[in-house]
Short mmCIF file of C-alpha atoms and ligand atoms in Angstrom, two decimals:
data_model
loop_
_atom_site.label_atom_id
_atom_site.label_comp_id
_atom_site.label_asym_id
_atom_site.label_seq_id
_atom_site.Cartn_x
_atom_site.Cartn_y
_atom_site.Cartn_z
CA UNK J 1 208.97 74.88 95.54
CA UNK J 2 211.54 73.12 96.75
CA UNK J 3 209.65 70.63 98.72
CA UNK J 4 208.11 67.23 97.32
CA UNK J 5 204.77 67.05 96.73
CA UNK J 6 201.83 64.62 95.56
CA UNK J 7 202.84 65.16 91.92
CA UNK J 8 205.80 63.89 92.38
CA UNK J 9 205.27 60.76 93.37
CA UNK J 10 203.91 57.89 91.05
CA UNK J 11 200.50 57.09 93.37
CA UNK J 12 199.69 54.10 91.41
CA UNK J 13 198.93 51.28 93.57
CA UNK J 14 200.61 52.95 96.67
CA UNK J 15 199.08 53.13 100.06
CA UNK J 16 199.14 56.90 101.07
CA UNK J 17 199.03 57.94 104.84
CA UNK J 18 197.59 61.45 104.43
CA UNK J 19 197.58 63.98 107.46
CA UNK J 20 194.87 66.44 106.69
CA UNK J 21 192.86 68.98 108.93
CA UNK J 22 189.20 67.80 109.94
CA UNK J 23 189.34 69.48 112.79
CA UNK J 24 185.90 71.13 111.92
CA UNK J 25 183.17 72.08 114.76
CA UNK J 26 180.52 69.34 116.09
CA UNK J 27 176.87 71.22 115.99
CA UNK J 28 176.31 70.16 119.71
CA UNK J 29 172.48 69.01 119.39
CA UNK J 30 172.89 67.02 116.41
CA UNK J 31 175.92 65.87 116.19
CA UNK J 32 177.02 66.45 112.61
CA UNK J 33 179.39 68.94 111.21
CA UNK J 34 178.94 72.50 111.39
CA UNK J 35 180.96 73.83 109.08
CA UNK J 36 182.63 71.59 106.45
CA UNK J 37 184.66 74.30 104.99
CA UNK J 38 188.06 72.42 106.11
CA UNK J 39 186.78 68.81 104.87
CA UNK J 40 186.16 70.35 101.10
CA UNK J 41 189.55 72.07 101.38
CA UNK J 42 191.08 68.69 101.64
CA UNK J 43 189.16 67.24 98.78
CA UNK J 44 191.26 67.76 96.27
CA UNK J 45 194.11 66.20 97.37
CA UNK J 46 192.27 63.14 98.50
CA UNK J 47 190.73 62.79 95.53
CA UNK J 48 194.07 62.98 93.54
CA UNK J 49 195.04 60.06 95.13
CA UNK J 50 192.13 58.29 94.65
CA UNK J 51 192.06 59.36 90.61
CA UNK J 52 196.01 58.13 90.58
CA UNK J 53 195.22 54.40 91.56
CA UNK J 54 196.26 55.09 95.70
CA UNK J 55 194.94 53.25 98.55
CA UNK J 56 194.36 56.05 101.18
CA UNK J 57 194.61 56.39 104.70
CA UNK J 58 193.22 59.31 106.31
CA UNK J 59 194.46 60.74 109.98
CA UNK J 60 192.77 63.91 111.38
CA UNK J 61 192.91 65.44 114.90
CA UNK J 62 189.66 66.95 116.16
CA UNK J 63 189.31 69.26 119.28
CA UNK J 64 191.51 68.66 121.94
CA UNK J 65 190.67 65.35 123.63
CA UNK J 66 194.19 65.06 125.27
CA UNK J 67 195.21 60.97 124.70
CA UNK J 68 191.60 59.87 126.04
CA UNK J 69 188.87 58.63 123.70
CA UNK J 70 185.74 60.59 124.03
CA UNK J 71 183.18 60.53 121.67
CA UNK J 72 182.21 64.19 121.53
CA UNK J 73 185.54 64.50 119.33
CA UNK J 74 184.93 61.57 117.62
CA UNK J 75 185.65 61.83 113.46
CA UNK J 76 182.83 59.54 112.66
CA UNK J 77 180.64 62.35 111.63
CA UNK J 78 183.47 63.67 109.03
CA UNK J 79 183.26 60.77 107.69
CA UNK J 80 179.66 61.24 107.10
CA UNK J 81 179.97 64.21 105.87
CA UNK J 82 182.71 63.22 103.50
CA UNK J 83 180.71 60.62 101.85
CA UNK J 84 177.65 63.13 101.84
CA UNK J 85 180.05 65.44 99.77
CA UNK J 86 182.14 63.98 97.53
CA UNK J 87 181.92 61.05 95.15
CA UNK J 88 184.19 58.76 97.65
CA UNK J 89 183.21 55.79 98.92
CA UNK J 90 185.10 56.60 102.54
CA UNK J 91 185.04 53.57 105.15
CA UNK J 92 185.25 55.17 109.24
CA UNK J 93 187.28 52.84 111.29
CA UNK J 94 186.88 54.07 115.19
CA UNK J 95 190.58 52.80 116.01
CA UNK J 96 193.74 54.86 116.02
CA UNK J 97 196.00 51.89 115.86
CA UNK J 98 196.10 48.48 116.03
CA UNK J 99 195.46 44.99 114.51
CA UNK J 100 192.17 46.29 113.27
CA UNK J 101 193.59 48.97 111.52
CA UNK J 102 196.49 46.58 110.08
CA UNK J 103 193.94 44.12 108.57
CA UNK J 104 191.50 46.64 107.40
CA UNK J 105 194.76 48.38 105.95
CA UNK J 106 195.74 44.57 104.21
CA UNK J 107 192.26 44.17 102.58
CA UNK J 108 192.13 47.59 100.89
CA UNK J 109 192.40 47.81 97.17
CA UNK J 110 193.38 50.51 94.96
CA UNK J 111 191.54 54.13 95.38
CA UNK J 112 189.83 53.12 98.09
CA UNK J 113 190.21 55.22 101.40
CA UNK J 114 190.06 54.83 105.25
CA UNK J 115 189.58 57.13 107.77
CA UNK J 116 190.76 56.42 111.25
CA UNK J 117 189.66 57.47 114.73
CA UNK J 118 191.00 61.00 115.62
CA UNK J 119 194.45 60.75 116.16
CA UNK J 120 194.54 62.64 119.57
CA UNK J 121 192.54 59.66 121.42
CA UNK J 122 195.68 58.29 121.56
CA UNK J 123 198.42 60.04 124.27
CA UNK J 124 201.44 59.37 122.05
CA UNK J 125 200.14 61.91 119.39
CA UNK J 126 200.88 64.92 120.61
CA UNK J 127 204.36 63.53 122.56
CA UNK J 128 205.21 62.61 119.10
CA UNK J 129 205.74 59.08 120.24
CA UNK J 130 208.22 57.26 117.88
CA UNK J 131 206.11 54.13 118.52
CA UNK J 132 203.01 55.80 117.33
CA UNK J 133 204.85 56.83 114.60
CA UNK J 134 206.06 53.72 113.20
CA UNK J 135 202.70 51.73 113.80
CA UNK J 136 201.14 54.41 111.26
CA UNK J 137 204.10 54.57 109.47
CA UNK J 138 204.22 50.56 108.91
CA UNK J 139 201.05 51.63 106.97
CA UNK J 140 201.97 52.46 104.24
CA UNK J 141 204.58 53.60 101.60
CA UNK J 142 204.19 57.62 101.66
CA UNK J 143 202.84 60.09 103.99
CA UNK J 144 201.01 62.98 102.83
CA UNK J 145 201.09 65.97 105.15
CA UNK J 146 198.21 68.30 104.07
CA UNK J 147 197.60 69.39 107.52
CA UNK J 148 199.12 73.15 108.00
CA UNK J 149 196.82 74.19 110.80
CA UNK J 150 199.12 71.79 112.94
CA UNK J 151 202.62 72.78 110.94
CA UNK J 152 204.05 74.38 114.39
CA UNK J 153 203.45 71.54 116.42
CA UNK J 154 205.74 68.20 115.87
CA UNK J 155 203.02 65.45 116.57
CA UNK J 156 203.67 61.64 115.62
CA UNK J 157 200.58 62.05 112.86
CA UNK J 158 202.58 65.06 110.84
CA UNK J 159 206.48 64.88 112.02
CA UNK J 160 206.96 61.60 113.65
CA UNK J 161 205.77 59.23 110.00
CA UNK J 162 208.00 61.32 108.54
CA UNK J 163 211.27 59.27 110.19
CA UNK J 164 210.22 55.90 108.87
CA UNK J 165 209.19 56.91 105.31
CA UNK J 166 209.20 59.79 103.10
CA UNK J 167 207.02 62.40 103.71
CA UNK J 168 205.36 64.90 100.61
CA UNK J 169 203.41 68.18 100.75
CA UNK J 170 199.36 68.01 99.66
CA UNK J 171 197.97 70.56 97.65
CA UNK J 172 196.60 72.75 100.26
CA UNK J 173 200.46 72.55 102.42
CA UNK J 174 202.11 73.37 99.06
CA UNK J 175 199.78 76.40 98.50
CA UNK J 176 201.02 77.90 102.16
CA UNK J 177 204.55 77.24 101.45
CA UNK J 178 204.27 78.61 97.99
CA UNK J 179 202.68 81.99 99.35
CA UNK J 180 203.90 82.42 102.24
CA UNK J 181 207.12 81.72 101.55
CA UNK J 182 207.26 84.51 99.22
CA UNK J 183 205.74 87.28 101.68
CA UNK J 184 208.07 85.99 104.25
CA UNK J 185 211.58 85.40 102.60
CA UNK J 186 211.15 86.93 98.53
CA UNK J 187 208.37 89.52 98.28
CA UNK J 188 208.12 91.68 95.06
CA UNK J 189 208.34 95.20 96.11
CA UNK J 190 206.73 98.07 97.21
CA UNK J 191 206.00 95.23 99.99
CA UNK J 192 203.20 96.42 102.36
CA UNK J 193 202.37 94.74 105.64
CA UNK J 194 199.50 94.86 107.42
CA UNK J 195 198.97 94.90 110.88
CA UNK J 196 196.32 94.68 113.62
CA UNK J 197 194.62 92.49 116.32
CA UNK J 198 194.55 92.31 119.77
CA UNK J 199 197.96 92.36 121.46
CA UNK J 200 201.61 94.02 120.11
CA UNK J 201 202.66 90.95 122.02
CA UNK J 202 201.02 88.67 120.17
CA UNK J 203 202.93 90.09 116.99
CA UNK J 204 205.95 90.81 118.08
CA UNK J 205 208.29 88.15 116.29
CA UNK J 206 206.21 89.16 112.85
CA UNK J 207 206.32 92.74 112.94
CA UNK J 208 210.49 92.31 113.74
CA UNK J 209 210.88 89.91 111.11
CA UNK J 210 208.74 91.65 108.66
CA UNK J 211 210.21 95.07 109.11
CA UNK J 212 213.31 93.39 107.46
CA UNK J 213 211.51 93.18 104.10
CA UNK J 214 208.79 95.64 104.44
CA UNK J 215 209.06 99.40 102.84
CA UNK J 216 205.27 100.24 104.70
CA UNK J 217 203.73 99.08 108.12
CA UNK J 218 200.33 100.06 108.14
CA UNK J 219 198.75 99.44 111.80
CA UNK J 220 195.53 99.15 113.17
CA UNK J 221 193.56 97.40 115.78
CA UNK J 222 194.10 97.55 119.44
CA UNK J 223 197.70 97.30 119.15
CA UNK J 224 197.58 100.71 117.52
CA UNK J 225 196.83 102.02 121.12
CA UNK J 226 199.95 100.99 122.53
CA UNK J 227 202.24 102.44 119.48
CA UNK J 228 200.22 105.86 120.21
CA UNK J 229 200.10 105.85 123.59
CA UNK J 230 204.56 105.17 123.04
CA UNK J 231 204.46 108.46 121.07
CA UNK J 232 202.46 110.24 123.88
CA UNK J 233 199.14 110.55 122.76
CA UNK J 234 196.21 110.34 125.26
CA UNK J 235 194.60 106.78 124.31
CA UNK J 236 191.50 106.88 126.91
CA UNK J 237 190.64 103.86 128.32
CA UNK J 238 191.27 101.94 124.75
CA UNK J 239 193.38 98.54 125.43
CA UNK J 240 196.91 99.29 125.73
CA UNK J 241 199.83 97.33 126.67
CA UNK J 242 201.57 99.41 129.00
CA UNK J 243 204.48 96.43 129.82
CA UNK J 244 204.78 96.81 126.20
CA UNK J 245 205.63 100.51 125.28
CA UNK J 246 208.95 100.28 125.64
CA UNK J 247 209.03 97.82 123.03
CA UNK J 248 206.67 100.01 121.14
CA UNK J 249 209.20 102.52 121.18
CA UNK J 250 212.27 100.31 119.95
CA UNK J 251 210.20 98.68 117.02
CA UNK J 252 209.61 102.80 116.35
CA UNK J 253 213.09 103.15 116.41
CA UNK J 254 213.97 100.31 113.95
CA UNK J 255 211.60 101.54 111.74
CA UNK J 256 213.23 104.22 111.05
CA UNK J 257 216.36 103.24 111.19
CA UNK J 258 215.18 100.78 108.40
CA UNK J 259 213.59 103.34 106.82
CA UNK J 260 210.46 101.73 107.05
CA UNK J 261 206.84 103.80 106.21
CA UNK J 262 205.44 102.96 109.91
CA UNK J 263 202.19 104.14 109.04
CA UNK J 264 199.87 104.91 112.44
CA UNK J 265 195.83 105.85 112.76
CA UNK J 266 195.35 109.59 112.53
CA UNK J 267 191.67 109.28 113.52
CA UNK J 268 189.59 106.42 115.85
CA UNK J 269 186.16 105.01 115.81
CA UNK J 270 185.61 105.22 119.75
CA UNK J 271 182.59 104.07 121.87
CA UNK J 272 182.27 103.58 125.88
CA UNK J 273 181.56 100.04 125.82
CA UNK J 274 182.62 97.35 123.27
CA UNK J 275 178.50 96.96 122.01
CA UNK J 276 176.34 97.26 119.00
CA UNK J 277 173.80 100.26 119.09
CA UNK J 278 176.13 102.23 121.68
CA UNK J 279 177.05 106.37 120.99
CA UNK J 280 180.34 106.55 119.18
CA UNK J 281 182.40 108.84 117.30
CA UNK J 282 185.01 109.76 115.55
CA UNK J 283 188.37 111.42 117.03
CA UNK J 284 191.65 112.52 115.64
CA UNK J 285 194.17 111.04 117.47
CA UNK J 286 196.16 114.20 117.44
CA UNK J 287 192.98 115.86 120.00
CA UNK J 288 193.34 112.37 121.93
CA UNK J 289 190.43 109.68 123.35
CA UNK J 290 188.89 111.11 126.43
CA UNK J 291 189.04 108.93 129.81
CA UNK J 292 186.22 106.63 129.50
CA UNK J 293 186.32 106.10 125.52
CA UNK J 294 188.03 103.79 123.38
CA UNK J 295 189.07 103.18 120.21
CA UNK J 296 187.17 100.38 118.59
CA UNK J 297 187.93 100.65 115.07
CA UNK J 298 190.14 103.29 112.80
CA UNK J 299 188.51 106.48 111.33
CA UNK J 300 187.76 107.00 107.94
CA UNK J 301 190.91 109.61 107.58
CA UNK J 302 192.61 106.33 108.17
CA UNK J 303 191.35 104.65 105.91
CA UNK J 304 191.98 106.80 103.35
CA UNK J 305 195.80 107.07 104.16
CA UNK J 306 196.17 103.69 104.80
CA UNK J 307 194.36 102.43 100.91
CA UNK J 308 196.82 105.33 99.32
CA UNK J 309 199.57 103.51 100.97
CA UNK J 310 198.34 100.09 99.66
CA UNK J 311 197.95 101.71 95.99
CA UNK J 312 201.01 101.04 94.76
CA UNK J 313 202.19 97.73 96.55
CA UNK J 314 203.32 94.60 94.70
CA UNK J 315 202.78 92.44 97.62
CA UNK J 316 200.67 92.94 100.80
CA UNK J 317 200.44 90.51 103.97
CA UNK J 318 197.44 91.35 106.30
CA UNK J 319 197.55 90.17 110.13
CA UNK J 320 194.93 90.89 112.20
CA UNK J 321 191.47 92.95 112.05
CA UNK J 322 191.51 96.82 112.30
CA UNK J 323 188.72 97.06 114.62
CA UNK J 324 186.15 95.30 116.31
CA UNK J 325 184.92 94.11 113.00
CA UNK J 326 182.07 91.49 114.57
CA UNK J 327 180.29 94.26 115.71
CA UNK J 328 178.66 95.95 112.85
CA UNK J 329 179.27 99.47 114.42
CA UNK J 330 183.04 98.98 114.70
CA UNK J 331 183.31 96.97 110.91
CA UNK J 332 184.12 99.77 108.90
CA UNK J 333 187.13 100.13 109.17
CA UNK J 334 188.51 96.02 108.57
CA UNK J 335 185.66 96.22 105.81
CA UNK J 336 187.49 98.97 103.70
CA UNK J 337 190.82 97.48 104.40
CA UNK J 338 189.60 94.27 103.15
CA UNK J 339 188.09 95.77 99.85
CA UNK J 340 191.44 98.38 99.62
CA UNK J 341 193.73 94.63 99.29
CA UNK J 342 191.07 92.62 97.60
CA UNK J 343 191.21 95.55 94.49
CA UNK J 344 194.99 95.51 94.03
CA UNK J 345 196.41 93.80 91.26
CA UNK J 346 199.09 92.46 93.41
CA UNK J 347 200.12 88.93 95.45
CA UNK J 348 197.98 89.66 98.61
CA UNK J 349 198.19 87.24 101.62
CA UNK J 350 196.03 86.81 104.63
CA UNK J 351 197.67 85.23 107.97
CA UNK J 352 195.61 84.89 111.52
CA UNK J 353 192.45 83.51 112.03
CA UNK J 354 190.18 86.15 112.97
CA UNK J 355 191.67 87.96 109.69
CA UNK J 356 190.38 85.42 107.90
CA UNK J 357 187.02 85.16 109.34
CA UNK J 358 186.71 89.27 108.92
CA UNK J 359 187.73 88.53 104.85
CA UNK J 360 184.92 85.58 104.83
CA UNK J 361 182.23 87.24 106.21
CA UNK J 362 182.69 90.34 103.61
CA UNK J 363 182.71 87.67 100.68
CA UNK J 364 186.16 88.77 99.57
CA UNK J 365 187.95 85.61 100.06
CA UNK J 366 187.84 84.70 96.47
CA UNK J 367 189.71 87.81 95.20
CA UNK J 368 193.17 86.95 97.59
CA UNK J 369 196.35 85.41 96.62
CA UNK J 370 196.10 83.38 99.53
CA UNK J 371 194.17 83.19 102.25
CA UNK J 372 196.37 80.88 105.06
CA UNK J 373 193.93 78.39 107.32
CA UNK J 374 196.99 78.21 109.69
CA UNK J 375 195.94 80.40 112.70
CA UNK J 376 199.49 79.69 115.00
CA UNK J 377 201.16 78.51 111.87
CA UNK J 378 200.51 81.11 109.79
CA UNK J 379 202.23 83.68 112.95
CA UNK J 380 205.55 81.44 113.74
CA UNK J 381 206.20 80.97 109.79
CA UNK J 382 205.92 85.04 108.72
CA UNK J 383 208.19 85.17 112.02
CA UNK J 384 210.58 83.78 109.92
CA UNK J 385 210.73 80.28 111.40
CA UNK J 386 211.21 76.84 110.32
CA UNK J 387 208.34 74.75 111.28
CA UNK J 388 208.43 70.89 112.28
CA UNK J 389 205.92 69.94 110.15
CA UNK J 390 207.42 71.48 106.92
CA UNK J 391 210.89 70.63 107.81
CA UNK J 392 209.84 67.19 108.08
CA UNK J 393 208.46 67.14 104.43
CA UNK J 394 211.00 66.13 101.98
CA UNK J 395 213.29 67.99 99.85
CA UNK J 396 213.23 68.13 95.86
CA UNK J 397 216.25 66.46 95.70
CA UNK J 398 215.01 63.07 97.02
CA UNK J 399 213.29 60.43 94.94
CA UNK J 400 210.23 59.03 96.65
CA UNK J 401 207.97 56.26 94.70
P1 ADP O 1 194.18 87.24 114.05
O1 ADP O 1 193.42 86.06 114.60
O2 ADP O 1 193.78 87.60 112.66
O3 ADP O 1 195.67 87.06 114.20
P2 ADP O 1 193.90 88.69 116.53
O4 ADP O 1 193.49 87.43 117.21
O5 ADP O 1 195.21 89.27 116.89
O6 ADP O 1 193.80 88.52 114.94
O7 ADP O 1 192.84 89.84 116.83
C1 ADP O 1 191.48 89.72 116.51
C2 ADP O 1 190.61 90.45 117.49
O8 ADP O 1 191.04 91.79 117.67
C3 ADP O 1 189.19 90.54 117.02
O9 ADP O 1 188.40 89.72 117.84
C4 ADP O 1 188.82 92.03 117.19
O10 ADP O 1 187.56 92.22 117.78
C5 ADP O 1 189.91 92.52 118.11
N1 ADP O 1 190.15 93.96 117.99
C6 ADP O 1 190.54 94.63 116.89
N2 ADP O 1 190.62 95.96 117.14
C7 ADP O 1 190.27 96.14 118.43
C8 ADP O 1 190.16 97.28 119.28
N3 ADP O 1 190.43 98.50 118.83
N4 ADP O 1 189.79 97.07 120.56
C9 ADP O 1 189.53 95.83 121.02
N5 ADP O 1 189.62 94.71 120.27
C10 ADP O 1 189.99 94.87 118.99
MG1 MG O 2 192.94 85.49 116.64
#
């Protein structure tokens, strides 16, 4: 990697400003965490730092509280939950900034950690207010950005530090970098991507990146509709784009210019309404959807074609469901698409959030490369772009420590 990251630096006795992602959910009635799946993700950098002799300060956003302090989003109960779950000894300070923070900051000793007040109470976060910046910066020695959820977005807590001291990559950002870096820029080939979801829209700046590296483009979901539908096939009433079949048509055409395996559904799960326990059935897409059906998931013929394309690939990014996979009627399809990647012996990469919640809920998470956390991230970095809060992360050359 060419990036710096926490074992790089010499930790002992250094005060750490670490960005990491608590943005978890709030259970409503009680108050406490819902899911703590991000806060043990971020454990093992934490407690690297903590093992290594650091003083650590911990910044999180949580929910979207726009620059006012309101205590639905405060991070108090992380830090409950933090202590409940590890073997730290984790202090909550409800201040983003400040002479409290300074002080409390003063009196900390070696492998003891902090964590502040979400960093979004305060209206310079997202503006990526230098000021902001350099209070947290003044900190400490090193910032630790372990926060790749927010990579696309330069806020003061991730990209502003970063211009007052050096800024390294956790464990969890160098495990995105590492693997997504290689489906986007250096996969091994026969190089299969994966594609569904929602909207062609939605997907457009990955699909014309990707088709640079790709040799097959297996697609599925909705956006399948609006490919077929290009090529003149009677969809029904399944979700198309029609603003965007033009564009179907001239990522068709690149395809095979490129000589790209643009691999379409020849057969469609289809219902009348998007709902468990409704009639549904299976169409070829060659005899078209009637009026008043649509395609909710792809057919098992699909399948089938689609896993023999997978058989032989070396690397394989997935983006987006195939089907309506949180309905149990219209799972089938993601399900065996899922198990197809999870089987291969081959560096298989998950981007998109609902993608990730499909893998999770079939228990196959553990047999990826990578699964990303990064729902936005994930998208504008397999588009082939640089992103503000990597960029800001410093290069191997540098010596920091
Ligand atoms: P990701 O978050 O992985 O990038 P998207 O947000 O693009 O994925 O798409 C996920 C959504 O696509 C899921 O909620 C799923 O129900 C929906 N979906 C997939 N196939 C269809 C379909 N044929 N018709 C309607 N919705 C679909
Ligand atoms: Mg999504």
């Amino acid at each position: 990697m060419k990036k710096l990251t926490i074992r790089d630096v010499d930790l002992q006795g250094k005060t750490l400003i670490m960005r990491v992602d608590f943005n978890v959910p709030i259970d409503k009635e009680t108050g406490k965490v819902a899911d703590d799946t991000r806060i043990k993700a971020a454990l093992p950098t934490i407690e690297h730092a903590v093992k290594n002799g650091a003083k650590v300060i911990l910044l999180s956003h949580l929910g979207r509280p726009k620059g006012n302090v309101d205590p639905k989003y405060s991070l108090k109960p992380v830090a409950e939950r933090l202590n409940e779950i590890s073997g730290l000894n984790v202090e909550f300070l409800p201040e983003v900034v400040g002479d409290n923070v300074v002080r409390a900051v003063q009196n900390m000793k070696p492998s003891e950690v902090i964590l502040l007040e979400n960093t979004r109470f305060h209206p310079g976060e997202t503006k990526n207010d230098p000021e902001l910046a350099q209070a947290w910066a003044g900190l400490a020695d090193i910032h630790v950005n372990d926060a790749f959820g927010t990579a696309h977005r330069a806020h003061a807590s991730n990209v502003g530090i970063a211009n007052f001291i050096p800024s390294v990559a956790g464990f969890l950002m160098e495990k995105e970098i590492e693997f997504l870096g290689k489906v986007t820029y250096e996969p091994d080939h026969p190089y299969v991507v994966v594609l569904g979801g929602v909207k062609v829209s939605d997907k457009i700046g990955v699909i014309t990146h990707l088709l640079e590296k790709a040799d097959k483009v297996l697609i599925g979901g909705a956006m399948m509709f609006t490919f077929l539908k290009a090529k003149g096939y009677q969809v029904g009433s399944s979700l198309v784009e029609e603003d965007k079949i033009e564009l179907a048509k001239s990522i068709l055409n690149k395809a095979s210019e490129k000589k790209v395996d643009f691999i379409l559904p020849v057969d469609t799960v289809i219902a009348q309404k998007i709902e468990s326990g409704v009639e549904k059935k299976v169409v070829e897409i060659e005899d078209g959807i009637p009026e008043g059906w649509m395609g909710l998931d792809i057919g098992p013929k699909t399948v089938e074609l689609f896993s023999e394309a997978l058989r032989s690939a070396k690397t394989v990014v997935w983006n987006g469901p195939m089907g309506v996979f949180e309905i149990d009627d219209f799972s089938q399809g993601t399900k065996s698409i899922a198990e197809a990647i999870a089987n291969l012996s081959a560096t298989t990469v998950i981007g998109g959030g609902d993608s990730a919640a499909a893998v999770s809920k079939f228990g196959l998470k553990s047999s990826y490369s990578h699964v990303s956390t990064g729902g936005g991230a994930s998208l504008e970095f397999l588009e082939g772009k640089e992103l503000p809060g990597i960029r800001s992360i410093a290069d191997k050359k540098k010596h920091v420590g």
